[in-house]
CSV table of C-alpha atoms in Angstrom, one decimal:
chain,number,residue,atom,x,y,z
A,1,MET,CA,-231.9,-119.4,-133.0
A,2,ASP,CA,-235.0,-118.7,-131.2
A,3,SER,CA,-236.5,-121.6,-129.6
A,4,ARG,CA,-239.7,-119.9,-129.7
A,5,TYR,CA,-240.1,-120.7,-133.7
A,6,VAL,CA,-239.7,-123.7,-136.1
A,7,PRO,CA,-236.5,-123.4,-138.3
A,8,SER,CA,-237.3,-123.0,-142.1
A,9,LEU,CA,-235.9,-121.2,-144.8
A,10,LEU,CA,-238.7,-118.8,-144.3
A,11,HIS,CA,-237.6,-118.5,-140.6
A,12,SER,CA,-233.6,-118.1,-141.8
A,13,PHE,CA,-234.8,-115.5,-144.2
A,14,THR,CA,-236.3,-113.1,-141.7
A,15,GLN,CA,-233.8,-113.4,-139.1
A,16,TRP,CA,-231.2,-112.4,-142.2
A,17,LEU,CA,-233.6,-109.8,-142.8
A,18,ASP,CA,-234.0,-108.9,-139.0
A,19,SER,CA,-230.2,-108.8,-138.2
A,20,HIS,CA,-229.9,-105.8,-140.5
A,21,ALA,CA,-229.0,-102.5,-139.2
A,22,TRP,CA,-231.7,-100.4,-141.2
A,23,SER,CA,-234.8,-102.9,-139.7
A,24,THR,CA,-233.5,-102.3,-136.5
A,25,ALA,CA,-233.3,-98.4,-137.1
A,26,LEU,CA,-237.0,-98.4,-138.7
A,27,HIS,CA,-238.4,-100.3,-136.1
A,28,GLU,CA,-237.1,-98.8,-133.2
A,29,SER,CA,-237.3,-94.3,-135.2
A,30,LEU,CA,-238.9,-91.5,-133.7
A,31,TRP,CA,-240.4,-90.7,-136.4
A,32,VAL,CA,-240.1,-92.8,-140.1
A,33,TRP,CA,-241.9,-95.8,-138.3
A,34,PRO,CA,-245.0,-94.0,-137.5
A,35,LEU,CA,-245.2,-91.9,-140.7
A,36,VAL,CA,-245.1,-95.4,-142.8
A,37,GLU,CA,-247.5,-96.7,-140.5
A,38,SER,CA,-250.0,-93.9,-140.6
A,39,THR,CA,-249.5,-93.3,-145.1
A,40,HIS,CA,-250.3,-97.1,-145.2
A,41,VAL,CA,-253.5,-96.8,-143.7
A,42,LEU,CA,-254.2,-93.9,-145.3
A,43,THR,CA,-253.2,-95.4,-149.1
A,44,VAL,CA,-254.9,-98.6,-148.2
A,45,SER,CA,-258.1,-96.2,-148.0
A,46,LEU,CA,-257.5,-94.5,-150.9
A,47,PHE,CA,-256.7,-97.8,-152.8
A,48,VAL,CA,-259.6,-100.0,-151.6
A,49,GLY,CA,-261.7,-97.0,-151.7
A,50,VAL,CA,-261.6,-96.1,-155.3
A,51,LEU,CA,-261.4,-99.8,-155.9
A,52,VAL,CA,-264.7,-100.4,-154.1
A,53,MET,CA,-266.7,-97.7,-155.9
A,54,VAL,CA,-265.2,-99.4,-159.3
A,55,ASP,CA,-266.6,-102.5,-157.6
A,56,LEU,CA,-270.0,-101.0,-156.8
A,57,ARG,CA,-270.0,-100.4,-160.5
A,58,LEU,CA,-269.4,-103.3,-161.6
A,59,LEU,CA,-271.8,-105.1,-159.5
A,60,GLY,CA,-274.9,-102.8,-161.0
A,61,PHE,CA,-275.3,-100.7,-157.5
A,62,ALA,CA,-273.5,-97.3,-158.5
A,63,PHE,CA,-272.9,-94.8,-161.9
A,64,LYS,CA,-275.2,-97.2,-163.9
A,65,ASP,CA,-275.0,-94.7,-166.7
A,66,THR,CA,-271.4,-94.4,-166.5
A,67,PRO,CA,-269.6,-97.3,-169.0
A,68,VAL,CA,-267.1,-99.0,-166.9
A,69,SER,CA,-264.6,-98.2,-169.2
A,70,VAL,CA,-264.7,-94.2,-168.7
A,71,MET,CA,-265.1,-94.7,-165.3
A,72,THR,CA,-261.8,-96.9,-164.7
A,73,ALA,CA,-260.4,-94.2,-166.8
A,74,ARG,CA,-261.3,-91.8,-164.7
A,75,VAL,CA,-260.5,-93.6,-161.4
A,76,LEU,CA,-258.0,-96.0,-161.3
A,77,PRO,CA,-255.0,-93.9,-161.7
A,78,TRP,CA,-255.8,-93.2,-158.1
A,79,SER,CA,-256.1,-96.3,-157.5
A,80,ILE,CA,-252.9,-97.3,-159.1
A,81,GLY,CA,-251.1,-94.5,-157.0
A,82,GLY,CA,-252.1,-95.6,-154.0
A,83,PHE,CA,-251.9,-98.8,-154.5
A,84,CYS,CA,-247.7,-98.4,-155.0
A,85,LEU,CA,-247.1,-96.3,-152.1
A,86,MET,CA,-249.5,-99.1,-149.2
A,87,VAL,CA,-247.1,-101.5,-151.8
A,88,VAL,CA,-244.3,-99.7,-150.7
A,89,THR,CA,-245.3,-98.9,-147.1
A,90,GLY,CA,-246.4,-102.4,-146.5
A,91,LEU,CA,-243.0,-103.6,-147.1
A,92,LEU,CA,-241.2,-101.3,-145.6
A,93,LEU,CA,-243.4,-102.2,-142.3
A,94,PHE,CA,-242.9,-105.5,-142.9
A,95,TYR,CA,-238.8,-104.9,-143.6
A,96,ALA,CA,-238.4,-103.0,-140.1
A,97,ASN,CA,-240.2,-106.4,-137.8
A,98,PRO,CA,-239.6,-109.4,-139.9
A,99,VAL,CA,-239.6,-112.2,-137.6
A,100,HIS,CA,-242.5,-111.4,-135.7
A,101,LEU,CA,-244.6,-110.6,-138.5
A,102,ALA,CA,-243.8,-114.1,-140.3
A,103,HIS,CA,-244.7,-116.0,-136.9
A,104,ASN,CA,-248.1,-113.6,-136.4
A,105,VAL,CA,-251.1,-115.9,-138.3
A,106,TRP,CA,-253.3,-112.8,-138.7
A,107,PHE,CA,-250.4,-111.8,-140.8
A,108,ARG,CA,-250.2,-115.1,-142.6
A,109,LEU,CA,-253.7,-114.9,-143.3
A,110,LYS,CA,-253.5,-111.9,-145.1
A,111,VAL,CA,-250.9,-113.0,-147.3
A,112,ILE,CA,-253.0,-115.2,-148.4
A,113,LEU,CA,-256.0,-112.9,-148.9
A,114,LEU,CA,-253.7,-110.6,-150.6
A,115,VAL,CA,-253.2,-113.6,-153.1
A,116,MET,CA,-256.6,-114.3,-153.6
A,117,ALA,CA,-257.0,-110.8,-154.3
A,118,ALA,CA,-254.4,-110.8,-157.2
A,119,VAL,CA,-255.6,-114.4,-158.8
A,120,ASN,CA,-258.7,-112.4,-158.7
A,121,ALA,CA,-257.4,-109.5,-160.6
A,122,TRP,CA,-255.8,-111.3,-162.6
A,123,ALA,CA,-259.4,-113.3,-163.5
A,124,PHE,CA,-260.9,-109.8,-164.3
A,125,HIS,CA,-258.3,-108.3,-166.8
A,126,ARG,CA,-259.3,-111.9,-168.9
A,127,ARG,CA,-262.6,-111.3,-168.3
A,128,VAL,CA,-262.2,-107.5,-169.8
A,129,SER,CA,-259.9,-108.6,-171.9
A,130,ARG,CA,-262.2,-111.5,-173.7
A,131,ASP,CA,-265.4,-108.9,-174.3
A,132,ARG,CA,-266.0,-105.7,-172.3
A,133,ALA,CA,-267.5,-103.7,-175.8
A,134,ARG,CA,-270.5,-106.3,-175.1
A,135,TRP,CA,-271.5,-105.3,-171.2
A,136,ASP,CA,-269.4,-102.0,-171.1
A,137,SER,CA,-272.3,-99.8,-171.0
A,138,GLN,CA,-275.1,-102.2,-169.2
A,139,PRO,CA,-276.1,-100.9,-166.1
A,140,ARG,CA,-275.5,-103.9,-164.9
A,141,PRO,CA,-272.8,-106.2,-166.1
A,142,PRO,CA,-272.7,-110.5,-166.6
A,143,VAL,CA,-273.2,-112.7,-163.4
A,144,SER,CA,-269.3,-113.7,-164.2
A,145,VAL,CA,-268.0,-110.1,-164.0
A,146,ARG,CA,-270.5,-109.4,-160.6
A,147,LEU,CA,-268.9,-112.5,-159.3
A,148,VAL,CA,-265.4,-111.1,-159.9
A,149,ALA,CA,-266.6,-107.6,-158.1
A,150,ALA,CA,-267.9,-109.2,-155.2
A,151,THR,CA,-265.2,-111.1,-154.5
A,152,SER,CA,-262.9,-108.2,-154.9
A,153,VAL,CA,-264.8,-106.6,-152.5
A,154,SER,CA,-265.1,-109.3,-150.0
A,155,VAL,CA,-260.9,-110.4,-150.1
A,156,TRP,CA,-260.3,-106.5,-149.3
A,157,ALA,CA,-262.4,-105.9,-146.7
A,158,GLY,CA,-260.6,-109.6,-145.0
A,159,VAL,CA,-257.3,-108.3,-146.1
A,160,ILE,CA,-257.9,-104.7,-143.9
A,161,LEU,CA,-259.4,-107.1,-140.9
A,162,ALA,CA,-256.3,-109.1,-140.8
A,163,GLY,CA,-254.1,-106.6,-141.4
A,164,ARG,CA,-255.8,-104.8,-138.1
A,165,MET,CA,-255.8,-107.9,-136.1
A,166,ILE,CA,-251.7,-108.0,-136.5
A,167,ALA,CA,-251.5,-105.5,-134.0
A,168,TYR,CA,-253.3,-108.4,-131.5
A,169,ASN,CA,-250.9,-110.9,-129.7
A,170,TRP,CA,-252.4,-113.8,-128.8
A,171,PHE,CA,-251.5,-115.8,-130.8
A,172,GLU,CA,-247.8,-115.0,-130.3
A,173,CYS,CA,-245.4,-118.1,-130.7
A,174,GLY,CA,-243.5,-118.7,-126.8
A,175,ARG,CA,-247.5,-118.6,-125.8
A,176,ASP,CA,-249.8,-122.0,-124.5
A,177,GLN,CA,-250.9,-122.3,-128.0
A,178,SER,CA,-253.4,-125.4,-129.5
A,179,ALA,CA,-252.2,-127.5,-132.0
A,180,PHE,CA,-253.8,-125.9,-135.0
A,181,ILE,CA,-251.8,-121.9,-133.9
A,182,LEU,CA,-248.7,-123.7,-133.6
A,183,TRP,CA,-249.0,-125.2,-137.6
A,184,ALA,CA,-250.4,-122.5,-138.8
A,185,ALA,CA,-248.1,-119.8,-137.1
A,186,GLY,CA,-244.9,-121.9,-137.4
A,187,CYS,CA,-244.1,-121.8,-134.1
A,188,ALA,CA,-241.9,-124.8,-132.0
A,189,VAL,CA,-243.8,-126.9,-129.9
A,190,ASP,CA,-241.6,-126.7,-126.5
A,191,VAL,CA,-242.1,-123.3,-125.1
A,192,THR,CA,-241.4,-123.8,-121.7
A,193,SER,CA,-238.8,-121.3,-121.7
B,1,MET,CA,-287.9,-100.9,-153.8
B,2,ASN,CA,-285.4,-102.0,-155.9
B,3,ASN,CA,-283.3,-99.1,-155.5
B,4,LEU,CA,-283.4,-99.1,-152.1
B,5,LYS,CA,-282.6,-102.9,-151.7
B,6,ARG,CA,-279.8,-102.0,-153.8
B,7,THR,CA,-278.4,-99.1,-151.8
B,8,CYS,CA,-278.8,-101.4,-148.4
B,9,VAL,CA,-276.8,-103.9,-149.6
B,10,ALA,CA,-273.7,-101.8,-150.6
B,11,ALA,CA,-274.3,-100.1,-147.5
B,12,LEU,CA,-273.3,-103.2,-145.8
B,13,CYS,CA,-271.0,-104.2,-148.3
B,14,ALA,CA,-269.4,-101.3,-147.2
B,15,VAL,CA,-269.1,-101.9,-143.4
B,16,PRO,CA,-266.1,-104.1,-143.3
B,17,VAL,CA,-264.4,-101.9,-145.3
B,18,LEU,CA,-265.2,-99.0,-143.2
B,19,VAL,CA,-264.4,-100.9,-139.5
B,20,GLY,CA,-261.1,-102.2,-140.8
B,21,VAL,CA,-260.0,-98.4,-141.6
B,22,LYS,CA,-261.6,-96.8,-138.5
B,23,ALA,CA,-259.6,-99.0,-135.9
B,24,SER,CA,-256.4,-98.2,-136.9
B,25,ALA,CA,-255.1,-95.7,-134.1
B,26,HIS,CA,-254.2,-98.5,-130.8
B,27,HIS,CA,-254.7,-101.7,-130.2
B,28,ALA,CA,-257.2,-101.8,-127.3
B,29,PHE,CA,-256.8,-102.0,-123.8
B,30,GLY,CA,-259.0,-104.8,-122.7
B,31,ALA,CA,-258.1,-107.0,-125.8
B,32,GLU,CA,-254.6,-108.5,-123.7
B,33,PHE,CA,-254.5,-106.8,-120.1
B,34,ASP,CA,-257.1,-107.6,-117.1
B,35,PRO,CA,-258.1,-104.3,-115.1
B,36,ASN,CA,-259.0,-106.3,-112.3
B,37,ARG,CA,-255.0,-107.3,-112.1
B,38,PRO,CA,-253.7,-103.9,-110.8
B,39,LEU,CA,-250.1,-104.5,-109.9
B,40,ILE,CA,-246.8,-102.5,-108.8
B,41,LEU,CA,-243.7,-104.3,-109.6
B,42,ARG,CA,-240.2,-102.6,-108.1
B,43,GLY,CA,-237.0,-103.2,-109.3
B,44,PRO,CA,-233.8,-102.8,-111.9
B,45,VAL,CA,-234.8,-101.8,-115.4
B,46,VAL,CA,-232.9,-105.2,-117.1
B,47,LYS,CA,-234.1,-104.8,-120.8
B,48,ILE,CA,-235.6,-101.8,-122.8
B,49,GLU,CA,-236.8,-102.1,-126.4
B,50,TRP,CA,-237.1,-98.9,-128.0
B,51,THR,CA,-239.7,-100.5,-130.5
B,52,ASN,CA,-242.7,-99.6,-132.6
B,53,PRO,CA,-246.1,-99.5,-131.7
B,54,HIS,CA,-245.4,-100.3,-128.2
B,55,ALA,CA,-241.6,-99.8,-126.1
B,56,TRP,CA,-241.5,-102.9,-123.6
B,57,PHE,CA,-239.4,-102.1,-120.3
B,58,HIS,CA,-238.1,-105.6,-119.0
B,59,ILE,CA,-238.2,-105.1,-115.2
B,60,GLU,CA,-236.4,-107.8,-112.4
B,61,HIS,CA,-239.2,-107.9,-109.8
B,62,THR,CA,-238.7,-108.9,-106.6
B,63,ASN,CA,-241.2,-111.0,-105.1
B,64,GLU,CA,-242.2,-111.2,-101.1
B,65,ASP,CA,-240.8,-114.7,-100.7
B,66,GLY,CA,-237.4,-112.7,-101.9
B,67,THR,CA,-237.7,-114.6,-106.0
B,68,LYS,CA,-237.0,-112.4,-108.5
B,69,THR,CA,-239.2,-112.6,-112.0
B,70,VAL,CA,-238.7,-110.5,-115.0
B,71,TRP,CA,-241.8,-108.4,-116.4
B,72,MET,CA,-242.1,-107.3,-119.3
B,73,VAL,CA,-244.2,-103.8,-119.1
B,74,GLU,CA,-245.8,-102.5,-122.2
B,75,ALA,CA,-245.2,-98.5,-122.7
B,76,GLY,CA,-246.6,-95.9,-125.3
B,77,THR,CA,-244.4,-95.3,-128.3
B,78,PRO,CA,-240.7,-94.2,-128.4
B,79,ASN,CA,-241.7,-91.3,-129.9
B,80,THR,CA,-244.5,-90.7,-127.2
B,81,LEU,CA,-241.9,-91.6,-124.4
B,82,LEU,CA,-239.4,-88.6,-126.2
B,83,ARG,CA,-242.3,-86.2,-125.9
B,84,ARG,CA,-242.8,-87.0,-122.2
B,85,GLY,CA,-239.4,-86.6,-121.2
B,86,ILE,CA,-237.1,-89.9,-121.8
B,87,HIS,CA,-235.1,-91.5,-124.8
B,88,ARG,CA,-233.4,-94.7,-124.8
B,89,ASN,CA,-230.3,-92.5,-123.1
B,90,SER,CA,-232.0,-91.6,-120.3
B,91,VAL,CA,-233.0,-95.3,-118.4
B,92,PRO,CA,-229.6,-96.5,-118.5
B,93,ILE,CA,-229.8,-100.7,-117.7
B,94,GLY,CA,-229.5,-100.9,-114.1
B,95,THR,CA,-231.9,-97.9,-113.1
B,96,GLN,CA,-234.3,-98.6,-110.0
B,97,VAL,CA,-237.5,-97.8,-110.8
B,98,VAL,CA,-241.4,-98.5,-109.6
B,99,VAL,CA,-244.1,-99.4,-112.4
B,100,ASP,CA,-247.6,-99.7,-111.6
B,101,GLY,CA,-249.7,-101.5,-114.3
B,102,TYR,CA,-252.1,-104.1,-115.6
B,103,GLN,CA,-251.4,-107.6,-115.5
B,104,SER,CA,-252.3,-109.6,-119.2
B,105,LYS,CA,-255.3,-111.7,-118.7
B,106,ASP,CA,-253.5,-114.8,-120.0
B,107,LEU,CA,-251.5,-114.5,-116.8
B,108,SER,CA,-248.0,-113.8,-118.1
B,109,MET,CA,-245.2,-112.1,-116.9
B,110,ARG,CA,-246.3,-109.5,-119.1
B,111,ALA,CA,-248.3,-105.6,-118.2
B,112,ASN,CA,-249.6,-102.2,-119.5
B,113,GLY,CA,-247.6,-99.8,-117.9
B,114,ARG,CA,-249.7,-96.7,-116.1
B,115,ASN,CA,-247.0,-94.4,-113.8
B,116,MET,CA,-243.2,-95.2,-114.1
B,117,THR,CA,-241.9,-93.5,-110.7
B,118,PHE,CA,-237.8,-93.2,-110.9
B,119,ALA,CA,-235.2,-93.1,-107.5
B,120,ASN,CA,-235.6,-89.2,-107.4
B,121,GLY,CA,-239.3,-89.4,-107.2
B,122,GLN,CA,-240.0,-87.9,-110.3
B,123,THR,CA,-243.1,-89.7,-112.3
B,124,MET,CA,-243.9,-90.1,-115.9
B,125,PHE,CA,-247.2,-91.7,-117.5
B,126,MET,CA,-245.9,-94.3,-119.5
B,127,GLY,CA,-248.6,-95.6,-121.1
B,128,SER,CA,-250.9,-94.7,-124.9
B,129,SER,CA,-254.0,-92.7,-123.9
B,130,GLY,CA,-256.9,-93.9,-125.9
B,131,THR,CA,-256.9,-97.1,-125.3
B,132,GLY,CA,-259.7,-97.9,-122.9
B,133,ALA,CA,-257.1,-98.6,-120.2
B,134,PRO,CA,-259.1,-98.1,-116.8
B,135,ARG,CA,-259.4,-93.9,-115.7
B,136,ASP,CA,-256.5,-94.6,-112.9
B,137,GLY,CA,-255.6,-90.7,-113.0
B,138,ALA,CA,-252.4,-91.5,-114.0
B,139,ASP,CA,-252.4,-90.3,-117.9
B,140,PRO,CA,-252.7,-86.7,-118.0
B,141,THR,CA,-254.7,-85.9,-120.9
B,142,GLU,CA,-257.6,-88.3,-119.9
B,143,GLY,CA,-259.0,-85.5,-117.6
B,144,ALA,CA,-261.4,-86.5,-114.3
B,145,THR,CA,-262.6,-89.7,-113.4
B,146,ALA,CA,-266.4,-90.6,-113.1
B,147,ASP,CA,-266.1,-90.1,-109.7
B,148,GLU,CA,-264.2,-87.1,-109.9
B,149,GLN,CA,-266.2,-85.3,-112.2
B,150,LYS,CA,-269.6,-86.0,-109.7
B,151,LYS,CA,-267.8,-84.4,-107.3
B,152,LEU,CA,-266.4,-81.4,-109.6
B,153,ASP,CA,-270.3,-81.2,-110.6
B,154,ALA,CA,-271.6,-81.2,-107.1
B,155,ALA,CA,-268.5,-78.3,-106.2
B,156,LYS,CA,-269.8,-76.6,-108.8
B,157,GLU,CA,-273.5,-76.3,-108.5
B,158,ALA,CA,-272.6,-75.7,-104.7
B,159,ASP,CA,-271.6,-72.6,-105.8
B,160,SER,CA,-273.9,-71.0,-107.9
B,161,GLU,CA,-276.2,-71.9,-105.1
B,162,LYS,CA,-274.5,-69.7,-102.8
B,163,GLU,CA,-274.3,-67.3,-105.4
B,164,LYS,CA,-277.9,-67.1,-105.6
B,165,GLU,CA,-278.1,-66.4,-102.5
C-alpha cells in the first residue's frame, strides 16, 4: 500500500494491474511503448480529424452541398477504424502505468470528458434515427443537430487537451497539494514521507 | 460576408484541436524545471526506473554537512539511453556517478538530468532533446549556443576579410 494514495476499490484494482509482469514490461519497453504512444496520437488525429469534418458539415460550415448521410457513409469507416486503434492503444497505455494515471487529475478529467462525448454521440444517434431524412440535404441542419455537433467538437478538443496535460505532474500525489487536488486525484493527506 | 464569418468560426473551432495534436512529443523543460537552479550531484545510483516516457535515476548525494539526500533525476526514454550506449544491465545499483542538471521548480528533490559522468571519465548526455532546456552544451544534437555561434560567425567573417586582402 502506497501512503500517497487514498485506499479505494479503484486503487486496489490499478495496483493489481500494475503487479502484472506485462504491465511492467510495456512500461519499460524499448520499442513497444513508443510505438503504442505514437499510434495513439496518430489515431486520435485520424478519428477526431474526421469527426470534426462531419461536425462542421452538421454545423453548416463545410460540404454544404453534400447530404449528411452521403458524407458520413464515405468518411465514418475511417473514423471508426481510427477509433478502434485509438481505444486499444489508449487501454494499453493505461495498462502500462495504471496507478499513476488513475491518480492523475488530468487523466480523470479526460475520462469524464470521454463519458460526455459518449453521451453526446448517443444523443446524436437518437436524433438521427428520428428524422434525418427531413434535414439530410439541408445546408444548415436544425439547431438541435448543430448543438450536438458543437458539443462534439468542444468535448473532443477538451479530451485532447486533458490528454496532453497528463504528462505534466504538477498535481501528483506525494507533493504539497491543495485540498481540492487531494480530493480530485484521490491523494492521501499525510504525505510527509 | 456570411461565408467569411463562417470560415472564421470554423477556423477558431479547429484551433484547440490542432494545438492539442501538435504538442505531442515532449513535455517542456520550463514547466517543471528551473534553468536558474543548476546543480551537481555526486554519489551512488540507488535505484533506476527504466520507464517510459522518462527513465528516473535515484542518486544518493552527500551534502556539504555530511548528510545524504536521495535525488530523483529525470532522463530520456529507455530507448534514447540505449542508443547512447547504456541499458538496464550496464549501470548496476551502487555505481558511482556525477550528474549535473537543474532542480525542479517546486524545490522538491527532483532534477532534470543533463550529463552523467562515470568513474572512468566517460560522460553521457542523459536528457531529452528539444525540451527547451538551457543550451549548456550537454546535448550534442543542439548545436552551438548563441554565444558560440556569435564567435563562429565573427571568425568566419575575419577569414573572409583576410581572403579579400
